[in-house]
Coordinates of C-alpha atoms in Angstrom, one line a residue:
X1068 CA 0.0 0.0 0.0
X1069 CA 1.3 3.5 -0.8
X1070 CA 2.5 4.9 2.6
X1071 CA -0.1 7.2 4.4
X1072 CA 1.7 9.6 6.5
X1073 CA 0.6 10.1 10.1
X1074 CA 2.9 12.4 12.0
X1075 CA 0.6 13.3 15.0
X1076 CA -1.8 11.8 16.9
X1077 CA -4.6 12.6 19.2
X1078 CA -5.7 10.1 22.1
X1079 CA -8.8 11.5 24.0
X1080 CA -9.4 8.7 26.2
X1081 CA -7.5 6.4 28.5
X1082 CA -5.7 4.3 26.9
X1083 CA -2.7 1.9 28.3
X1084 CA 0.5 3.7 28.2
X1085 CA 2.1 0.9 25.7
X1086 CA -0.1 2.8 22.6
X1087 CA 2.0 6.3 23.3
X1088 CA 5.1 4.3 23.9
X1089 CA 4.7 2.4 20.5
X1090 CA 3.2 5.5 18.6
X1091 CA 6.3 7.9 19.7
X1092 CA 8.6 5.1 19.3
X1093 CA 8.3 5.4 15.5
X1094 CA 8.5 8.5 15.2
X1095 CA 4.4 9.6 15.2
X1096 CA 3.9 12.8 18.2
X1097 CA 1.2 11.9 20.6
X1098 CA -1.4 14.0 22.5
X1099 CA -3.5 13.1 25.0
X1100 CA -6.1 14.9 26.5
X1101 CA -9.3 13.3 27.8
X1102 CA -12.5 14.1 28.9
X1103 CA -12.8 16.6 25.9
X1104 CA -16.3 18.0 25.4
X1105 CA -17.6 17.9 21.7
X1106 CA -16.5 21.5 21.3
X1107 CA -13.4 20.9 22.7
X1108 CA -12.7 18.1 20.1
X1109 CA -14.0 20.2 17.0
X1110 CA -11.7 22.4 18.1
X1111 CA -8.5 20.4 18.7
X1112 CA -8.8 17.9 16.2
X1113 CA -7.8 19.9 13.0
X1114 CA -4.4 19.8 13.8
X1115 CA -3.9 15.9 14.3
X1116 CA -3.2 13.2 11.5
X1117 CA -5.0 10.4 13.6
X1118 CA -7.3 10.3 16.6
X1119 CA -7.6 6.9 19.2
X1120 CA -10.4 6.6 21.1
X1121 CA -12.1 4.1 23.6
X1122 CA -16.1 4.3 23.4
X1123 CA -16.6 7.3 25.5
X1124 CA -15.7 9.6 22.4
X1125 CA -18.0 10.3 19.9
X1126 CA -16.9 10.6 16.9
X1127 CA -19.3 12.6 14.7
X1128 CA -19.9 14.3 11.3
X1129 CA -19.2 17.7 12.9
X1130 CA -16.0 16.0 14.3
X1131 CA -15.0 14.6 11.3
X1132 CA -15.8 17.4 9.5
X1133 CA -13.7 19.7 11.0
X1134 CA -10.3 17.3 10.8
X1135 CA -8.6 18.6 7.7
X1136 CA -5.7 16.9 8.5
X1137 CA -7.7 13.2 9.8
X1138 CA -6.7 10.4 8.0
X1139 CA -7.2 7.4 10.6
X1140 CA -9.5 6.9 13.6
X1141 CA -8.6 3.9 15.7
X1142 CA -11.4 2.5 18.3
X1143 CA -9.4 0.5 20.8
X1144 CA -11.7 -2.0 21.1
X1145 CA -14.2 -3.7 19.5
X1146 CA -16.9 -2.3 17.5
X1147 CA -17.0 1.5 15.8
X1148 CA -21.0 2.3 17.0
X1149 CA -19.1 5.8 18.6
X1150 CA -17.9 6.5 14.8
X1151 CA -19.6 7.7 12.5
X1152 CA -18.2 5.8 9.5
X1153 CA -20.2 6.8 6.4
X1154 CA -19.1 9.8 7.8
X1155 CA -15.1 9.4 7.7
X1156 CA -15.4 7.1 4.7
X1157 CA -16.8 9.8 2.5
X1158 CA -14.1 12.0 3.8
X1159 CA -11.8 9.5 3.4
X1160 CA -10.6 8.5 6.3
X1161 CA -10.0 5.0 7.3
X1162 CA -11.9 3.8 10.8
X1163 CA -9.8 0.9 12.3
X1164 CA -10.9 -0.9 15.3
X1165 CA -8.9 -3.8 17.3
X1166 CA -11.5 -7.0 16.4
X1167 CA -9.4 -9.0 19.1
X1168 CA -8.0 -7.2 22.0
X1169 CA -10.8 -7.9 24.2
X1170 CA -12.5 -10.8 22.9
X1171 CA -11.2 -12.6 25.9
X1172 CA -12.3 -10.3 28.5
X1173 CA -16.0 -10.1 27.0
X1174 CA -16.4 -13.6 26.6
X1175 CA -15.1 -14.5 30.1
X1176 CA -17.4 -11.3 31.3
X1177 CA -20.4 -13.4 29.2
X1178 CA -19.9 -16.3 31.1
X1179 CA -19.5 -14.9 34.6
X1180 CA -22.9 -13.4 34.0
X1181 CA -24.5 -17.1 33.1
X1182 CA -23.3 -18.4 35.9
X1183 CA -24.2 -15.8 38.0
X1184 CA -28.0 -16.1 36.2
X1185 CA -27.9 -19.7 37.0
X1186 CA -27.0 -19.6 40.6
X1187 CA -28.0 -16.4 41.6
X1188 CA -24.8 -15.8 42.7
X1189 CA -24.8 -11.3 43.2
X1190 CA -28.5 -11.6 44.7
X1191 CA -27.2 -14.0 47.5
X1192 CA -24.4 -12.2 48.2
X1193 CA -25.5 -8.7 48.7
X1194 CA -28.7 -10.9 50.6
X1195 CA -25.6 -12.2 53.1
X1196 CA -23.8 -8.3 53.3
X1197 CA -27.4 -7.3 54.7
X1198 CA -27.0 -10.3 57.3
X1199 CA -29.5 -13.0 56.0
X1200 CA -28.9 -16.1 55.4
X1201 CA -31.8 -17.5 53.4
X1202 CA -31.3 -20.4 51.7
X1203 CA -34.9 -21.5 50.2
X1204 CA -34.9 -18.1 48.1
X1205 CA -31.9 -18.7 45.8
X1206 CA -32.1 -21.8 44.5
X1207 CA -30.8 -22.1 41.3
X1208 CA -30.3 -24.3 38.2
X1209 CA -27.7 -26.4 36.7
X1210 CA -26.3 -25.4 33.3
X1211 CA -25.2 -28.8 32.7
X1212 CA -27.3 -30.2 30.0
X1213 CA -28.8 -26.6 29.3
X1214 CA -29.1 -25.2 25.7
X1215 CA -27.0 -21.7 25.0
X1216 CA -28.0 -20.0 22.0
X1217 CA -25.2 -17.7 20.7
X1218 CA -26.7 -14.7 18.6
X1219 CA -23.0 -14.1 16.5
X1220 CA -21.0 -16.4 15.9
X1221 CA -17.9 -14.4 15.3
X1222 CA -14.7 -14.3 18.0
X1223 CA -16.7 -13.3 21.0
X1224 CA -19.1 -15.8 20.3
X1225 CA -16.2 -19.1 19.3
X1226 CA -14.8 -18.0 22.5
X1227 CA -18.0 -18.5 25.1
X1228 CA -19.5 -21.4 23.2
X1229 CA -16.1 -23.3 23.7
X1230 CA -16.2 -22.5 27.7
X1231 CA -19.7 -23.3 28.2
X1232 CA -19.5 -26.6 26.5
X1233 CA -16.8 -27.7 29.6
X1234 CA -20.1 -26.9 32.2
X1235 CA -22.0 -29.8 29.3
X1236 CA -24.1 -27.3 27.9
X1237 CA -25.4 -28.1 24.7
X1238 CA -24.3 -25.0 21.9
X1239 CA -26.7 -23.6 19.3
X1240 CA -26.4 -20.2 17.3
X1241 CA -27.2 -18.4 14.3
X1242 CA -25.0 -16.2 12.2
X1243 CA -25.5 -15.1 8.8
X1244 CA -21.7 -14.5 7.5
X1245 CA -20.1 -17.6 9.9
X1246 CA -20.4 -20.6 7.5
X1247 CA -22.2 -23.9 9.2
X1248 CA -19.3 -26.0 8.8
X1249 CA -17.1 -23.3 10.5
X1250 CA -19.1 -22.8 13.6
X1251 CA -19.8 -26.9 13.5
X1252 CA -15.6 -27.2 14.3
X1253 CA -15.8 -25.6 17.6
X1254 CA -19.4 -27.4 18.8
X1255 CA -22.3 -24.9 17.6
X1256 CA -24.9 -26.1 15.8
X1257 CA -26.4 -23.6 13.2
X1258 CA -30.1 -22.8 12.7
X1259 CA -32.6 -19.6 11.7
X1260 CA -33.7 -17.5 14.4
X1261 CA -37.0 -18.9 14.1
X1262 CA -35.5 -22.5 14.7
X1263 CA -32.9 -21.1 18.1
X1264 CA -35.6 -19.3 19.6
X1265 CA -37.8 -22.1 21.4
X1266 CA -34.9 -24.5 22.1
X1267 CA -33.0 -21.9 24.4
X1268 CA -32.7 -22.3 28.0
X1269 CA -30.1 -19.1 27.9
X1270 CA -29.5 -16.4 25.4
X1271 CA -26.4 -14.2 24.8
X1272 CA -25.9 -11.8 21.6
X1273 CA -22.8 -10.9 19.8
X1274 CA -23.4 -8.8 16.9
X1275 CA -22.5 -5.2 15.9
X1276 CA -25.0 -3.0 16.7
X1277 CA -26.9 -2.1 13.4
X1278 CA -30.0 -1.4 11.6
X1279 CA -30.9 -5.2 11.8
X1280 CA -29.6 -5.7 15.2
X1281 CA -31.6 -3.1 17.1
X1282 CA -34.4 -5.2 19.0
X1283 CA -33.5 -8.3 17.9
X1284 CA -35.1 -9.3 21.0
X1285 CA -38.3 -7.9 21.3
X1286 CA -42.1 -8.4 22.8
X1287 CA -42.4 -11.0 19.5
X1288 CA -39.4 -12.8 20.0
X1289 CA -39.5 -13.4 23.9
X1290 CA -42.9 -14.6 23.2
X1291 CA -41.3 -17.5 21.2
X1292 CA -38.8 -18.1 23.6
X1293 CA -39.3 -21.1 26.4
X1294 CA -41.1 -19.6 29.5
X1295 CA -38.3 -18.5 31.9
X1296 CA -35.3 -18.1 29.4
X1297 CA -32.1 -16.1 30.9
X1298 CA -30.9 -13.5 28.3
X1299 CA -27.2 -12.0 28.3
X1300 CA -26.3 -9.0 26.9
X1301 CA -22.8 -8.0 26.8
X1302 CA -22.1 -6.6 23.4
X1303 CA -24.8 -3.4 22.3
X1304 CA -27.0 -1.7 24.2
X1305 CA -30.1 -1.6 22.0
X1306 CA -29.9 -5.4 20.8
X1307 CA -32.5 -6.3 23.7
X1308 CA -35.3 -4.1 23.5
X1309 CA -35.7 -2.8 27.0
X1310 CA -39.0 -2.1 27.7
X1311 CA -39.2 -5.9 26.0
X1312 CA -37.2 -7.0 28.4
X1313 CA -38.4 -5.7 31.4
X1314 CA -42.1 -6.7 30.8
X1315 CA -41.0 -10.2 29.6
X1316 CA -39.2 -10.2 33.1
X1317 CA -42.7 -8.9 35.0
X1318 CA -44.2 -11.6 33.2
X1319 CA -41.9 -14.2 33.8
X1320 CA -41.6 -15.3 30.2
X1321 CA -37.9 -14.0 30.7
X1322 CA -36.6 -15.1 34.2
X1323 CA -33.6 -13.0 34.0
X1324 CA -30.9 -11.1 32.5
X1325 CA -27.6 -10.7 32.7
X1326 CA -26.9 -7.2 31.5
X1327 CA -23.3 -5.2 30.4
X1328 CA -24.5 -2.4 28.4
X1329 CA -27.7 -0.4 27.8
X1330 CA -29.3 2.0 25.3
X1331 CA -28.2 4.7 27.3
X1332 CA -25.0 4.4 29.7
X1333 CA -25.4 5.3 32.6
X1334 CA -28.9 4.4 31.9
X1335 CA -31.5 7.3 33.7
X1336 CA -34.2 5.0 33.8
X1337 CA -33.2 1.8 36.7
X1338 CA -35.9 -0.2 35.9
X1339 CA -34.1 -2.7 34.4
X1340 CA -30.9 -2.5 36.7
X1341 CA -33.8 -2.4 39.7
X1342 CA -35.1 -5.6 38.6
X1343 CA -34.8 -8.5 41.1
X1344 CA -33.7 -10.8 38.3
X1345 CA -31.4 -9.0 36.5
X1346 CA -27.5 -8.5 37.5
X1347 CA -26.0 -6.2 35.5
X1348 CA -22.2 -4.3 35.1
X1349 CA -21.6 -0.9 34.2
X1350 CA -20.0 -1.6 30.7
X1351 CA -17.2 -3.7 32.3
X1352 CA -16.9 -6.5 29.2
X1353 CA -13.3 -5.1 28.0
X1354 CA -12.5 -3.7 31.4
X1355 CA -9.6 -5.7 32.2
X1356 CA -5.8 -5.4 32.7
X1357 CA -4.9 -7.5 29.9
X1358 CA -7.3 -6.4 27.3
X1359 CA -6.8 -2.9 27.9
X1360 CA -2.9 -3.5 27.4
X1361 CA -4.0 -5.5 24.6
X1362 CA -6.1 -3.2 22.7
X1363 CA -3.7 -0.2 23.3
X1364 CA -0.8 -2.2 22.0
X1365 CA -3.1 -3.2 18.9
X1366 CA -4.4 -0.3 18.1
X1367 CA -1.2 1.5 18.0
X1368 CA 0.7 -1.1 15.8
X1369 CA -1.7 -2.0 13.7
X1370 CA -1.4 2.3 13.2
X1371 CA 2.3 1.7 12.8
X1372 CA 2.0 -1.3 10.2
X1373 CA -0.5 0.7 8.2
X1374 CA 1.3 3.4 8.1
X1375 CA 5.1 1.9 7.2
X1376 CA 2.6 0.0 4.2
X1377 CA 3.5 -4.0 5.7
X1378 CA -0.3 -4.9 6.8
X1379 CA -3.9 -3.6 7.4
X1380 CA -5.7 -5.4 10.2
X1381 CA -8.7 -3.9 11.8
X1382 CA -10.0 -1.5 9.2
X1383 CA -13.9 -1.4 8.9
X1384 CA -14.5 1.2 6.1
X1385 CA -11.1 0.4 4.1
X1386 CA -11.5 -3.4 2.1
X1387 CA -10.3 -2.1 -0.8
X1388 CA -6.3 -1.3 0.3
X1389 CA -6.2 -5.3 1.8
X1390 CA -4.4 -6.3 -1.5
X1391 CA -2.0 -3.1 -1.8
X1392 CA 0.7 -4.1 0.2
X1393 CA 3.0 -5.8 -2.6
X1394 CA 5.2 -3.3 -4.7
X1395 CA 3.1 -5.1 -7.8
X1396 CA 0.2 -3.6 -6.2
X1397 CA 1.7 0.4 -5.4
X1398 CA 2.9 0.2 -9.2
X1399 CA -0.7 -0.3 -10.4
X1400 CA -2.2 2.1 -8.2
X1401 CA 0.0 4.6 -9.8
X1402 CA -0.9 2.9 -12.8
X1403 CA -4.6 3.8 -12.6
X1404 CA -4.4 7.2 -10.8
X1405 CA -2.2 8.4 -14.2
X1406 CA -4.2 6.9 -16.8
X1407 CA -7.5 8.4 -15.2
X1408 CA -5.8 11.3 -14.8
X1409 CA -4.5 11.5 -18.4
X1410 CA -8.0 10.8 -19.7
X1411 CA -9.3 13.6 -17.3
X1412 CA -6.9 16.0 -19.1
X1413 CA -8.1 14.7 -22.4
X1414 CA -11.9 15.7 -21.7
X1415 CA -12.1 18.7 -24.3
X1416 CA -16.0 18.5 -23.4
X1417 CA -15.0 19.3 -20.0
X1418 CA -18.3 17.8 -19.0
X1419 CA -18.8 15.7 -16.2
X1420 CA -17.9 11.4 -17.1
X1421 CA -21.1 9.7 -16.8
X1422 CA -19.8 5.9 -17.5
X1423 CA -16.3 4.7 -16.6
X1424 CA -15.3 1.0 -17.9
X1425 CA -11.9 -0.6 -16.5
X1426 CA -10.7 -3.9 -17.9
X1427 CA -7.9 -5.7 -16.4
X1428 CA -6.1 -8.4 -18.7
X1429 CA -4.1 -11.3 -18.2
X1430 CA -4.0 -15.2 -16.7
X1431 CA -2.0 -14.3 -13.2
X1432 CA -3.3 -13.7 -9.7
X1433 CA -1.9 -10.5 -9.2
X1434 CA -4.1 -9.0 -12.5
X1435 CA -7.3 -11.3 -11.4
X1436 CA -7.0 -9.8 -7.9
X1437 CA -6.3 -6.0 -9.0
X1438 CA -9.9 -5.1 -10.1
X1439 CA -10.9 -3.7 -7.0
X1440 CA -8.3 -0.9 -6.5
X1441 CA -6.9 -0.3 -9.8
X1442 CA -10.6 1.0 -10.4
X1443 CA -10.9 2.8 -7.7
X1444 CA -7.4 4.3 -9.0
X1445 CA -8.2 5.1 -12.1
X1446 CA -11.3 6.9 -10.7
X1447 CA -8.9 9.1 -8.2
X1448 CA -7.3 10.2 -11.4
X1449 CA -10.4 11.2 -12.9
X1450 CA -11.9 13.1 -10.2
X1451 CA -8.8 14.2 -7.8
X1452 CA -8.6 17.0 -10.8
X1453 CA -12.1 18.0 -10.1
X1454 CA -12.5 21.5 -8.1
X1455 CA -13.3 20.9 -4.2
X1456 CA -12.6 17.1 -5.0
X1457 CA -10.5 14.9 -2.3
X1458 CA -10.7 11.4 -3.9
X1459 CA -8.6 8.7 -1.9
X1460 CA -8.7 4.8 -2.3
X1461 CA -11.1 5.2 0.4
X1462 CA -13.6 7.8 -0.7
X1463 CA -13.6 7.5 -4.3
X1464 CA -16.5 5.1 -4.6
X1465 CA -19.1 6.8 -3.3
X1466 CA -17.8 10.6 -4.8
X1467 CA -18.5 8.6 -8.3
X1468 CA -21.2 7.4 -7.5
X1469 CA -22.4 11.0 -6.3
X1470 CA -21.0 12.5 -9.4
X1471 CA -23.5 10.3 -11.1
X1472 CA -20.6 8.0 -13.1
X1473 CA -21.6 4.6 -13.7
X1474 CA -18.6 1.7 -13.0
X1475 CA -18.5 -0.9 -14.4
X1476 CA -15.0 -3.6 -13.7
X1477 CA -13.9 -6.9 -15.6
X1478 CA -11.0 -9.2 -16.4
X1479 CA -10.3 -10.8 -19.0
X1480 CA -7.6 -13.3 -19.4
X1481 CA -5.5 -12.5 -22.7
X1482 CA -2.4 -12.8 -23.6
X1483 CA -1.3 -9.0 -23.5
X1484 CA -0.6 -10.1 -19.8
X1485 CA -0.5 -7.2 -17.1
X1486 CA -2.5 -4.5 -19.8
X1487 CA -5.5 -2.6 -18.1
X1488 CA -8.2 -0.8 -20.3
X1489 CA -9.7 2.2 -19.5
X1490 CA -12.6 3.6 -21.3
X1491 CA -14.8 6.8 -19.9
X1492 CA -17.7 8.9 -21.7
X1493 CA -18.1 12.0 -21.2
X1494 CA -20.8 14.6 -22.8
X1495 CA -21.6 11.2 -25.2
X1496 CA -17.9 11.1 -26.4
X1497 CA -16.0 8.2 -25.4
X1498 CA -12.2 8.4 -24.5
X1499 CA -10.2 5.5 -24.2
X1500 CA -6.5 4.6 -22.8
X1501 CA -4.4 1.4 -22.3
X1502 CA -1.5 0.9 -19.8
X1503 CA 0.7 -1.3 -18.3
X1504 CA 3.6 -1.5 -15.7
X1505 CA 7.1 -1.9 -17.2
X1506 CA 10.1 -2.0 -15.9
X1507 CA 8.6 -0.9 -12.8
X1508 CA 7.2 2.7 -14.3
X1509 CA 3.6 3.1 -15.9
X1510 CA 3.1 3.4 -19.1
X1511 CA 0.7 4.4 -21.8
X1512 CA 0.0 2.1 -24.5
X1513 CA -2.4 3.5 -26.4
X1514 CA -4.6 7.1 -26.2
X1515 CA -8.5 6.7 -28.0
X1516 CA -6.9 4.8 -30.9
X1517 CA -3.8 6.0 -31.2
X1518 CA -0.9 3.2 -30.2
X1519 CA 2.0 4.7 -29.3
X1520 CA 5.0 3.3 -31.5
X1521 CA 7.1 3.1 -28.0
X1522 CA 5.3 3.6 -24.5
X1523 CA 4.6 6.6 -22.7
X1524 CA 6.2 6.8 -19.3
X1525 CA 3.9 8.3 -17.2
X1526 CA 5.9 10.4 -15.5
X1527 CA 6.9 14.2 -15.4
X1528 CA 5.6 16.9 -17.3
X1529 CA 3.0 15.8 -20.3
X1530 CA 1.7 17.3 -23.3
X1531 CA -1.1 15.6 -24.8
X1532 CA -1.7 16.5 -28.9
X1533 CA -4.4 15.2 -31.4
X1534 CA -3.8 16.6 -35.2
X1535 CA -3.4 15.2 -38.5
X1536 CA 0.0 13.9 -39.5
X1537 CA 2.0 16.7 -40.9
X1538 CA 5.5 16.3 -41.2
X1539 CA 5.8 20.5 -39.7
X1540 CA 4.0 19.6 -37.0
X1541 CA 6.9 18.7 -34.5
X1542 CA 9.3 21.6 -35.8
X1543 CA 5.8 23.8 -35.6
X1544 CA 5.0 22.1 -31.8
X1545 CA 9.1 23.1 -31.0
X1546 CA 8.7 26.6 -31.8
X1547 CA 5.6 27.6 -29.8
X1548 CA 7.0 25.9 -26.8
X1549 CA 10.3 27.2 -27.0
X1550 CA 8.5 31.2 -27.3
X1551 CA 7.1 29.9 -24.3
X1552 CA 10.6 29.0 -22.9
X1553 CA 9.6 25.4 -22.9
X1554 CA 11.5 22.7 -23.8
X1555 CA 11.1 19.2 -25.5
X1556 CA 12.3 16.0 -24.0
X1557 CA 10.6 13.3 -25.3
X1558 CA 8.5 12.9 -28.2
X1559 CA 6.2 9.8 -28.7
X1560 CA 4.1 9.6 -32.1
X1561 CA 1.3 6.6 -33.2
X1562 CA 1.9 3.7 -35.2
X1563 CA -0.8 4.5 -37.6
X1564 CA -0.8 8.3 -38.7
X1565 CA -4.4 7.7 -40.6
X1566 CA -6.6 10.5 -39.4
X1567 CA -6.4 12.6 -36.3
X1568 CA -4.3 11.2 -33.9
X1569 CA -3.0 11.4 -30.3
X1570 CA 0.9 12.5 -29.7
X1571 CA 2.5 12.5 -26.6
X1572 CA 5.7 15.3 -25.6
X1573 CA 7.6 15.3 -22.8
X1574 CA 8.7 18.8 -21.8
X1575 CA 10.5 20.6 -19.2
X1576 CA 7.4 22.8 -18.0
X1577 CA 4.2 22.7 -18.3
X1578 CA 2.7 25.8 -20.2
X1579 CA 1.1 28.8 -18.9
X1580 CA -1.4 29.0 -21.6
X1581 CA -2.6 26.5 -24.0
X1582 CA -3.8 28.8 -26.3
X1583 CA -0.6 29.2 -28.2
X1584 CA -0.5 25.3 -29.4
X1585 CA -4.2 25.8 -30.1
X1586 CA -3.5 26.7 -33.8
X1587 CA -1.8 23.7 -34.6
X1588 CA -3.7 20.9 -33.1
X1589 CA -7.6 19.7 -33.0
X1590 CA -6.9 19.4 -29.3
X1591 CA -4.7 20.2 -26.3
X1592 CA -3.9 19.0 -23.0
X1593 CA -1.4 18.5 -20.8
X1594 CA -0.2 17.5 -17.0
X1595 CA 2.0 16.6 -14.7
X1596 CA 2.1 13.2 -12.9

C-alpha cells in the first residue's frame, strides 16, 4: 500500500500507556487529552493526522468534518458504533478498530454473567452483606445439560460457546456471515432465528449493533422463547429491547438477564438494573488489565504497520487497500491514478464522465486480484482534478457514485498479460486509454486509438496532442514551446498516422497557456504526474 503519513496523533481517552510508547517510538507525536467536550474536540482535532479513542468519544460528522488533516480513527476496542463511519469514509478516512484485543475479557465477562444467572450468585451475596442467610430463596439451576444460543458467531461468540460446552451445555447459534461447517468445528450447531428461539434455555448476543440488530429481542421474540429463558447482553446496548425486556421479566416469560451495556450508559431509567432478576455491570466487558494492554498495544501497531505500508488489520470502512501491500500492487495504483488522470486531461467537453469501464487483462493472480483498487485508482485520477474534490482509495466510490458516473469492472484473461483498459464517456464522447507497468514505471500504451510506437512513461511533465499527420508539426509544436521557454524532452508519435491522432511530448514545464499550441492541433492538454 502507498504509505499514508501520520505524523501526529490525538488520544482522548485512556488508553494503556504501551499505545503512546509504540506510537512515539516510531517517530508519530502523541497527544492526550481526555474528557474533551464535543467542542473541545472540533476544536482540537484539526491539527492531528490520527485520533484513538475508547467508546466514550463520539466521533461525529461535525467531528469529522472539522479534521482537515484526519486520515485514521482507531477505536481500541471492538466495534466502531461511537464513529460515525459513512461519515469518515466519504471523507476519506479510514476507521480501524482492534477486532481481538478484548475478545477474551468479554467472553469470560459473558460467562461470569451465566453463571451468575444460574446460581444467583450477586443476589445471595449482597442478601448475606445485609445479614440474611436465606437459603430457600436462591435456588438455582444447573447449566449442565442446558441449551445456549449464541446470537453471533464471530470471535466473542467461538470463545463463550467453547467454555460453556466444559459446564455440558449443549451450543446452538445463528450467524448469517459464519459458514455452518465453520461454527460446526468448535461445537455450535447452526439454525434460523426462528428455529434457536424455542430450544433456548439461555440467550447471549454478539453482533454489531446495526440497523438489523436493534431489538433483535423484542415483545415477538420473547414470546417464542421457552417460558423463563435467561438472556445476556454483553455486546450493544439496543440489541434487547428494554422495555421488552423488562415486561417479559414482570411476566416471567424472561426469568432473567444478565446485562453489560444499555441503550443509554449510565442508563436514567433503573428499571431494568432495579429488577430483582437482573445483575448487571456498568460496561465492564473489556474492562480488564490485559485487554486494555491489549487493545492499546493493537491499536497502535496495527497504526504503525499501516502506516510503514506491511499490513492492514482492523479496518472497517477500508476493504479495498487489503491487497495493496506488494510493490506489484503500489505500481498499479500509480498505474490507474495516471491513466485516469490522463483521460481527465483529455476531456475537451469538459463535462462531467457519466460511464467509466476498466478492464484488467491477463491469466495471473496478481491481475485477477487487481480489479478492485486499480478501479478505484483510475477513478482518483479522474476526479482528484475535479475543483473541491479529495478522492482517496477510500472515498472515491461513493464521490462517483455522487458525481452520477456509472462503474463498471472486468477481467479478462488475454495474452497481453499485465495491460489494463480504461474507457470513460463523457458529454456522449467516449475516450479511451491502455496501460501497463514496465520496468517498474507506468506506461501508456495507447490514447483513443492511437498506439503509441514506444510507450509513454507516465511520469513528469505531459503534453497531450491530437492533429493530423504533418510532417511540420513537431518543428511547428518546437517553436511555440520554445517562445514559451519550454522545452522538449521526449517525443512519442502513433503507429498509424491515418486520421487525427493522439501525440504524446515530454517537456521541461508545463505551459502557462494553452492557447498558443491551439493553432496547430484539433486538441490540447497537458499534465503533470
Amino acid at each position: 500500500m502507498a504509505p499514508i503519513c501520520i505524523k501526529t496523533v490525538l488520544i482522548s481517552e485512556s488508553v494503556d500507556p504501551r499505545c503512546r510508547a509504540i506510537l512515539e517510538g516510531n517517530g508519530i507525536r502523541v497527544t492526550e487529552k481526555q474528557s474533551m467536550k464535543k467542542e473541545e474536540l472540533i476544536a482540537e482535532i484539526k491539527d492531528y493526522d490520527g485520533l484513538v479513542v475508547r467508546s466514550a468519544t463520539k466521533v461525529t460528522v461535525d467531528v469529522i468534518n472539522a479534521a482537515d488533516n484526519l486520515k485514521i480513527i482507531g477505536r481500541a476496542g471492538t466495534g466502531v458504533d461511537n464513529v460515525d463511519v459513512d461519515a469518515a469514509t466519504k471523507k476519506g478516512v479510514i476507521v480501524m478498530n482492534t477486532p481481538s484485543g478484548n475478545t477474551i475479557s468479554a467472553a469470560e465477562l459473558t460467562c461470569a454473567l451465566l453463571m451468575s444467572l444460574s446460581r444467583n450468585v450477586p443476589q445471595a451475596t449482597m442478601s448475606m452483606k445485609q445479614g440474611n442467610w436465606d437459603r430457600k430463596k436462591f435456588m438455582g439451576a444447573e447449566l449442565y445439560g442446558k441449551v445456549l444460543g449464541i446470537v453471533g458467531l464471530g470471535r466473542i461468540g467461538k470463545e463463550v460457546a467453547t467454555r460453556m460446552q466444559a459446564f455440558g451445555m449443549r451450543t446452538i447459534g445463528y450467524d448469517p456471515i459464519t459458514p455452518p461447517e465453520v461454527s460446526a468445528s468448535w461445537g455450535v450447531e447452526q439454525m434460523s432465528l426462528e428455529q434457536l428461539w424455542p430450544q433456548c434455555d439461555y440467550i447471549t448476543v454478539h453482533t454489531p449493533l446495526m440497523p438489523s440488530t436493534v431489538g433483535l429481542l423484542n415483545d415477538e421474540t420473547f414470546a417464542k422463547c421457552k417460558k423463563g429463558v435467561k438472556v445476556v447482553n454483553c455486546a450493544r446496548g439496543g440489541i434487547i429491547d428494554e422495555e421488552a425486556l423488562l415486561r417479559a421479566l414482570e411476566s416471567g416469560q424472561c426469568g432473567g438477564a444478565g446485562l453489560d451495556v444499555f441503550i443509554e450508559e449510565p442508563p436514567k431509567n433503573r428499571s431494568l438494573v432495579n429488577h430483582p432478576n437482573v445483575i448487571s455491570c456498568p460496561h465492564l466487558g473489556a474492562s480488564t488489565k490485559e485487554a486494555q494492554a491489549r487493545c492499546g498495544e493493537d491499536i497502535a501497531l496495527q497504526i504503525v504497520d499501516m502506516v510503514n505500508g506491511k499490513n492492514l488489520v482492523g479496518a472497517v470502512n477500508a476493504q479495498v487497500l487489503a491487497g495493496t501491500f506488494s510493490q506489484e500492487s503500489q505500481q498499479l495504483i500509480r498505474l490507474g491514478e495516471a491513466v485516469g488522470a490522463v483521460l481527465h486531461s483529455c476531456n475537451a467537453s469538459r463535462k462531467p464522465f457519466s460511464h467509466a469501464h476498466i478492464i484488467t487483462q491477463g491469466s495471473g493472480n496478481s491481475m485477477k486480484s487487481c480489479g478492485g483498487y486499480f478501479t478505484s485508482a483510475v477513478l482518483v485520477g479522474l476526479l482528484n482534478h475535479e475543483p473541491g474534490r479529495s478522492a482517496n482509495l477510500i472515498n472515491v466510490q461513493s464521490l462517483a457514485k455522487e458525481s452520477g458516473i456509472a462503474v463498471n469492472q472486468s477481467h479478462c484473461a488475454s495474452e497481453e498479460a499485465g495491460v489494463c483498459k480504461v474507457e470513460v464517456v463523457a458529454d456522449g464522447r467516449s475516450y479511451k486509454a491502455s496501460g501497463s507497468v514496465q520496468g517498474g514505471v507506468p506506461v501508456l500504451l495507447e490514447l483513443s486509438g492511437s498506439v503509441f510506437r514506444q510507450p509513454v512513461s507516465l511520469t513528469g511533465n505531459l503534453l497531450f496532442l491530437q492533429a493530423s499527420a504533418d510532417p511540420q508539426l513537431l518543428p511547428s509544436v518546437a517553436g511555440a514551446l520554445a517562445s514559451e521557454g519550454v522545452q522538449i524532452e521526449s517525443f512519442s508519435a502513433p503507429v498509424d498516422h491515418t486520421g487525427d491522432v493522439w501525440y504524446c511530448v515530454g517537456v521541461s514545464s508545463l505551459l502557462q497557456d494553452l492557447n498558443v499550441l491551439k493553432p496547430l492541433v484539433k486538441n490540447v492538454a497537458q499534465l503533470s504526474i
